[in-house]
Amino acid sequence: MNPELNPRLRLAASVSLFALIVLCVTWETVVAPLRPGGSWMLLKALPLVLPLRGILRGNLYTYQWASMLSLLYLMEGAVRAMSDPSRLSVLMAWGEIVLSTVFFLSAIFYVRPAKRAARSQRA
C-alpha cells in the first residue's frame, strides 16, 4: 500500500528547516549576537544541518526524528522571547518559534499517512 504523501507539506518542511538554519546563523552573527562581532552560539544551527539532506529527499525516518529536534528550537525561542533584553533579539526569537512550529507541524502531518498505512498493514 502506497500512502499519499502531501508534496506541499514536504515543501513547507524543507523551506522552514532551511529558513530556521539561516535565521539561527544570522541571528547569532549579524542581527543580534550575544557578543559584538558574533558569538559561538551560531553553532546551534549545526544540529539543524544534519537532517537537511534527508528532509530534502523525503526520508520519513528523518522527518520523524527531526520533528522532535525542532522542539528544542521552539523551546529556545520561547525562553529567549521572554528573557532577552534586546527588542531585535526578541523578534528573532519569535521568528524561531514560528519556523520551528511550521517545521514540526509540516513534518508530523507529512509522515502521518505513511504511519497509518504501516499500522493498517500490521493489523
N, CA and C of each residue as an Amber inpcrd file, in Angstrom:
protein
   369
   0.8480000  -1.1790000   0.0000000   0.0000000   0.0000000   0.0000000
   0.8940000   1.2430000   0.0000000   0.6940000   2.1320000  -0.9480000
   1.4870000   3.3460000  -1.0630000   0.6840000   4.5330000  -0.5300000
   1.1140000   5.1130000   0.6040000   0.3540000   6.2290000   1.1640000
   0.5220000   7.4880000   0.3140000  -0.4900000   8.3050000   0.3360000
  -0.4540000   9.5780000  -0.3830000   0.2340000  10.6220000   0.4880000
   1.4900000  10.9300000   0.1540000   2.2410000  11.9370000   0.8920000
   2.0400000  13.2940000   0.2270000   1.7970000  14.2940000   1.0290000
   1.4660000  15.6220000   0.5330000   2.7420000  16.3930000   0.1560000
   2.9280000  16.7080000  -1.1240000   4.1400000  17.4370000  -1.5340000
   4.2090000  18.8530000  -0.9720000   3.0730000  19.4620000  -0.6750000
   3.0710000  20.8050000  -0.0960000   3.6420000  20.7860000   1.3160000
   3.2990000  19.7440000   2.0680000   3.8500000  19.6190000   3.4180000
   5.3470000  19.3620000   3.3650000   5.7710000  18.5700000   2.3980000
   7.2080000  18.3160000   2.2230000   7.9430000  19.6120000   1.8930000
   7.3760000  20.4170000   1.0150000   7.9650000  21.6960000   0.6540000
   7.9880000  22.6430000   1.8590000   6.8990000  22.6940000   2.5920000
   6.8300000  23.5640000   3.7800000   7.8780000  23.1600000   4.8060000
   8.0470000  21.8680000   5.0080000   9.0500000  21.3910000   5.9540000
  10.4530000  21.7430000   5.4830000  10.7230000  21.5380000   4.2170000
  12.0520000  21.8380000   3.6670000  12.3740000  23.3310000   3.7650000
  11.4320000  24.1590000   3.3590000  11.6520000  25.6080000   3.3770000
  11.7960000  26.1150000   4.8080000  10.9450000  25.6530000   5.7150000
  11.0190000  26.1390000   7.0920000  12.2950000  25.6680000   7.7870000
  12.7650000  24.4610000   7.4890000  14.0220000  23.9950000   8.0720000
  15.1910000  24.8390000   7.5600000  15.2350000  25.0600000   6.2660000
  16.3070000  25.8790000   5.7020000  16.2460000  27.2980000   6.2620000
  15.0590000  27.8750000   6.3620000  14.8980000  29.2280000   6.9050000
  15.3120000  29.2740000   8.3750000  15.0340000  28.2120000   9.1120000
  15.4310000  28.1570000  10.5200000  16.9540000  28.1350000  10.6530000
  17.6270000  27.4150000   9.7820000  19.0900000  27.3890000   9.7830000
  19.6370000  28.7910000   9.5020000  19.1030000  29.4330000   8.4660000
  19.5430000  30.7790000   8.1010000  19.2740000  31.7520000   9.2450000
  18.1100000  31.6600000   9.8520000  17.7610000  32.5470000  10.9590000
  18.7360000  32.3770000  12.1120000  19.0300000  31.1400000  12.4880000
  19.9360000  30.8930000  13.6190000  21.3260000  31.4630000  13.3580000
  21.8340000  31.2590000  12.1520000  23.1760000  31.7520000  11.8310000
  23.2030000  33.2750000  11.7920000  22.2430000  33.8810000  11.1190000
  22.2520000  35.3490000  11.0200000  21.9600000  36.0090000  12.3660000
  21.1200000  35.3930000  13.1660000  20.7970000  35.9220000  14.4870000
  22.0520000  36.0230000  15.3400000  22.8310000  34.9710000  15.3570000
  23.9870000  34.9110000  16.2550000  25.2570000  35.5140000  15.6660000
  25.2400000  35.9030000  14.3970000  26.4410000  36.5030000  13.8170000
  26.2610000  37.9650000  13.4390000  25.0920000  38.3340000  12.9400000
  24.9150000  39.6700000  12.3810000  23.8260000  40.4740000  13.0870000
  22.6400000  39.9110000  13.1900000  21.4690000  40.6840000  13.6160000
  21.5030000  41.0590000  15.0970000  21.6180000  40.0870000  15.9680000
  21.5970000  40.3590000  17.4050000  22.4650000  39.3530000  18.1650000
  23.7800000  39.3560000  17.8960000  24.6460000  38.4010000  18.5890000
  24.7480000  38.7140000  20.0850000  25.0500000  37.6890000  20.8690000
  25.2140000  37.8950000  22.3070000  26.4190000  38.7950000  22.6010000
  27.4480000  38.6470000  21.7880000  28.6440000  39.4860000  21.9140000
  28.8370000  40.2550000  20.6000000  29.3270000  41.4840000  20.6680000
  29.5960000  42.2310000  19.4270000  30.5640000  41.4680000  18.5230000
  30.2500000  41.4160000  17.2420000  31.1010000  40.7080000  16.2880000
  30.7250000  39.2530000  16.1010000  29.6840000  38.7870000  16.7820000
  29.2450000  37.3990000  16.6330000  29.6030000  36.5640000  17.8460000
  28.9860000  35.4260000  17.9630000  29.2600000  34.5470000  19.0970000
  29.2720000  33.0940000  18.6340000  29.7750000  32.2450000  19.4950000
  29.8210000  30.8180000  19.2080000  28.4270000  30.1990000  19.2160000
  27.4240000  30.9750000  19.6150000  26.0500000  30.4680000  19.6110000
  25.5810000  30.1100000  18.2000000  26.3000000  30.5630000  17.1750000
  25.9040000  30.2030000  15.8170000  26.0020000  28.6940000  15.6070000
  26.7580000  28.0190000  16.4610000  26.8600000  26.5570000  16.3600000
  25.5380000  25.8550000  16.6610000  24.5890000  26.5890000  17.2200000
  23.2810000  25.9760000  17.4750000  22.5780000  25.5850000  16.1800000
  23.0030000  26.1370000  15.0560000  22.4190000  25.7850000  13.7580000
  22.9410000  24.4500000  13.2450000  24.0690000  23.9910000  13.7680000
  24.6870000  22.7600000  13.2780000  23.7770000  21.5280000  13.3740000
  23.0890000  21.2920000  14.4940000  22.1900000  20.1290000  14.5310000
  21.0810000  20.1800000  13.4820000  20.6960000  21.3730000  13.0610000
  19.6530000  21.5030000  12.0430000  20.1540000  21.1250000  10.6530000
  21.4520000  21.2310000  10.4430000  22.0280000  20.8930000   9.1440000
  22.0240000  19.3750000   8.9350000  22.1550000  18.6150000  10.0260000
  22.2250000  17.1530000   9.9280000  21.0290000  16.5200000   9.2180000
  19.7880000  16.9010000   9.5230000  18.6560000  16.2700000   8.8370000
  18.3150000  16.8890000   7.4840000  18.9880000  17.9540000   7.0900000
  18.6040000  18.6810000   5.8770000  18.5670000  17.7860000   4.6380000
  19.5720000  16.9590000   4.4500000  19.6210000  16.0890000   3.2680000
  18.4490000  15.1010000   3.2490000  18.1730000  14.4800000   4.3950000
  17.0610000  13.5340000   4.4750000  15.7100000  14.1940000   4.2820000
  15.5820000  15.4160000   4.7790000  14.3240000  16.1550000   4.6140000
  14.1230000  16.4870000   3.1390000  15.1690000  16.9530000   2.4870000
  15.0530000  17.3020000   1.0640000  14.7490000  16.0750000   0.2070000
  15.2200000  14.9080000   0.6290000  14.9640000  13.6690000  -0.1150000
  13.6360000  13.0060000   0.2520000  12.9860000  13.4820000   1.3080000
  11.6990000  12.9190000   1.7050000  11.8040000  11.6690000   2.5480000
  12.9250000  11.4650000   3.2280000  13.1210000  10.2940000   4.0840000
  12.2150000  10.3960000   5.3140000  11.2740000   9.4770000   5.4360000
  10.2810000   9.5460000   6.5120000  10.9070000   9.4340000   7.8900000
  11.9140000   8.5820000   8.0300000  12.5780000   8.4340000   9.3310000
  13.2190000   9.7580000   9.7600000  13.8280000  10.4530000   8.8140000
  14.4490000  11.7460000   9.1160000  13.3880000  12.7550000   9.5480000
  12.2490000  12.7300000   8.8900000  11.1560000  13.6220000   9.2920000
  10.7460000  13.3630000  10.7370000  10.7130000  12.1040000  11.1270000
  10.2780000  11.7610000  12.4790000  11.2310000  12.3140000  13.5320000
  12.5260000  12.0260000  13.3830000  13.4390000  12.4840000  14.4380000
  13.7230000  13.9740000  14.3430000  13.7040000  14.5370000  13.1580000
  13.9480000  15.9760000  13.0220000  12.7910000  16.7870000  13.6070000
  11.5830000  16.2370000  13.5550000  10.4540000  16.9550000  14.1510000
  10.6360000  17.0760000  15.6610000  11.1990000  16.0490000  16.2800000
  11.4700000  16.1160000  17.7170000  12.6090000  17.1060000  18.0080000
  13.6060000  17.1430000  17.1260000  14.7100000  18.0870000  17.2720000
  14.2070000  19.5280000  17.2050000  13.2500000  19.7740000  16.3550000
  12.7450000  21.1460000  16.1830000  12.0950000  21.6740000  17.4580000
  11.6430000  20.7820000  18.3210000  11.0290000  21.2250000  19.5760000
  12.0440000  21.9070000  20.4880000  13.3180000  21.5320000  20.3740000
  14.3620000  22.2140000  21.1480000  14.4830000  23.6790000  20.7230000
  14.3320000  23.9170000  19.4320000  14.4210000  25.2840000  18.9160000
  13.1680000  26.0800000  19.2700000  12.0360000  25.4190000  19.3200000
  10.8100000  26.0620000  19.7790000  10.9790000  26.4950000  21.2310000
  11.5490000  25.6010000  22.0240000  11.7640000  25.8910000  23.4380000
  12.7600000  27.0530000  23.6220000  13.8610000  27.0190000  22.8730000
  14.8430000  28.1000000  22.9830000  14.2350000  29.4340000  22.5580000
  13.4600000  29.4060000  21.4930000  12.8060000  30.6300000  21.0400000
  11.8630000  31.1910000  22.0850000  11.1140000  30.3220000  22.7430000
  10.1820000  30.7780000  23.7780000  10.9290000  31.3880000  24.9650000
  12.0090000  30.7460000  25.3760000  12.7890000  31.2670000  26.5020000
  13.3940000  32.6200000  26.1460000  13.9860000  32.7140000  24.9670000
  14.6350000  33.9750000  24.5910000  13.6250000  35.0720000  24.2610000
  12.4450000  34.7110000  23.7880000  11.4070000  35.7240000  23.5320000
  10.9510000  36.3710000  24.8340000  11.0000000  35.6040000  25.9160000
  10.5550000  36.1250000  27.2090000  11.6840000  36.7460000  28.0330000
  12.9460000  36.4410000  27.6930000  14.0250000  36.8680000  28.5890000
  15.0630000  37.7960000  27.9560000  15.2180000  37.8120000  26.6440000
  16.2430000  38.6590000  26.0320000  15.8680000  40.1310000  26.1810000
  16.8400000  40.9590000  26.5480000  16.5300000  42.3890000  26.7160000
  16.4100000  43.1450000  25.3870000  17.0860000  42.6830000  24.3550000
  17.0870000  43.3700000  23.0670000  15.7930000  43.0980000  22.3020000
  15.1470000  44.1550000  21.8410000  13.9040000  44.0110000  21.0660000
  14.1510000  43.2320000  19.7790000  15.2860000  43.4700000  19.1330000
  15.6160000  42.7640000  17.9010000  15.7960000  41.2690000  18.1530000
  16.4240000  40.9370000  19.2670000  16.6120000  39.5370000  19.6240000
  15.2660000  38.8640000  19.9240000  14.3720000  39.6040000  20.5400000
  13.0290000  39.0740000  20.8190000  12.2890000  38.7930000  19.5100000
  12.4250000  39.6770000  18.5390000  11.7990000  39.4510000  17.2290000
  12.3860000  38.2140000  16.5460000  13.6890000  38.0450000  16.6460000
  14.3280000  36.8510000  16.0790000  13.8390000  35.6000000  16.7940000
  13.6530000  35.6960000  18.1040000  13.1500000  34.5500000  18.8700000
  11.7440000  34.1710000  18.4120000  10.9050000  35.1640000  18.1540000
   9.5630000  34.8710000  17.6510000   9.6300000  34.2410000  16.2580000
  10.5960000  34.6710000  15.4520000  10.8050000  34.0320000  14.1580000
  11.1980000  32.5730000  14.3190000  12.0440000  32.3000000  15.3010000
  12.4530000  30.9220000  15.5850000  11.2560000  30.0860000  16.0410000
  10.4130000  30.6740000  16.8530000   9.2020000  29.9800000  17.3170000
   8.3090000  29.6230000  16.1270000   8.0740000  30.5850000  15.2580000
   7.1990000  30.3570000  14.1010000   7.7820000  29.2960000  13.1690000
   9.0630000  29.4300000  12.8180000   9.6790000  28.4880000  11.8790000
   9.7650000  27.0780000  12.4410000  10.1140000  26.9480000  13.7100000
  10.1950000  25.6050000  14.2830000   8.8090000  24.9750000  14.4100000
   7.7940000  25.7860000  14.6700000   6.4250000  25.2670000  14.7270000
   5.9500000  24.8320000  13.3440000   6.2310000  25.6400000  12.3360000
   5.8560000  25.2790000  10.9610000   6.5460000  23.9870000  10.5550000
   7.8480000  23.8740000  10.8590000   8.5640000  22.6490000  10.5140000
   7.9710000  21.4540000  11.2430000   7.7470000  21.5940000  12.5390000
   7.2120000  20.4870000  13.3340000   5.8780000  19.9990000  12.7780000
   4.9520000  20.9140000  12.5620000   3.6260000  20.5290000  12.0750000
   3.6850000  19.9520000  10.6600000   4.4870000  20.5540000   9.7950000
   4.6340000  20.0430000   8.4260000   5.2020000  18.6250000   8.4340000
   6.2240000  18.4130000   9.2360000   6.8590000  17.0920000   9.2940000
   5.9060000  16.0380000   9.8410000   5.2120000  16.3750000  10.9130000
   4.2820000  15.4150000  11.5260000   3.1550000  15.0610000  10.5530000
   2.5640000  16.0570000   9.9300000   1.4540000  15.7850000   9.0200000
   1.9080000  15.1650000   7.7010000   3.1740000  15.3720000   7.3280000
   3.7090000  14.7210000   6.1330000   3.8650000  13.2180000   6.3710000
   4.3220000  12.8390000   7.5300000   4.5930000  11.4330000   7.8600000
   3.3080000  10.6750000   8.2200000   2.3140000  11.3750000   8.6540000
   1.0830000  10.7610000   9.1640000   0.4620000   9.6950000   8.2470000
   0.2760000   9.9370000   6.9360000  -0.3230000   8.8990000   6.0820000
   0.5240000   7.6220000   6.0070000   1.8340000   7.7730000   6.0080000
   2.7090000   6.6000000   5.9490000   2.6180000   5.7910000   7.2380000
   2.5210000   6.4670000   8.3580000   2.3850000   5.7720000   9.6460000
   1.0530000   5.0240000   9.7120000  -0.0060000   5.6580000   9.2110000
  -1.3200000   4.9980000   9.1960000  -1.3040000   3.7720000   8.2940000
  -0.6650000   3.8850000   7.1270000  -0.5860000   2.7470000   6.1900000
   0.2090000   1.6010000   6.7960000   1.2870000   1.9210000   7.4760000
   2.0940000   0.8710000   8.1240000   1.3130000   0.1980000   9.2350000
   0.5550000   0.9760000   9.9810000  -0.2470000   0.4330000  11.0670000
  -1.3520000  -0.4920000  10.5300000  -1.9720000  -0.1110000   9.4200000
  -3.0420000  -0.9270000   8.8490000  -2.5150000  -2.2030000   8.2270000
  -1.2890000  -2.1870000   7.7140000  -0.6830000  -3.4040000   7.1500000
  -0.3430000  -4.4010000   8.2490000   0.0290000  -3.9050000   9.4220000
   0.3360000  -4.8090000  10.5420000  -0.9010000  -5.4610000  11.1040000
  -2.0180000  -4.7690000  11.0060000  -3.2700000  -5.2830000  11.6080000
  -3.9510000  -6.3190000  10.7490000
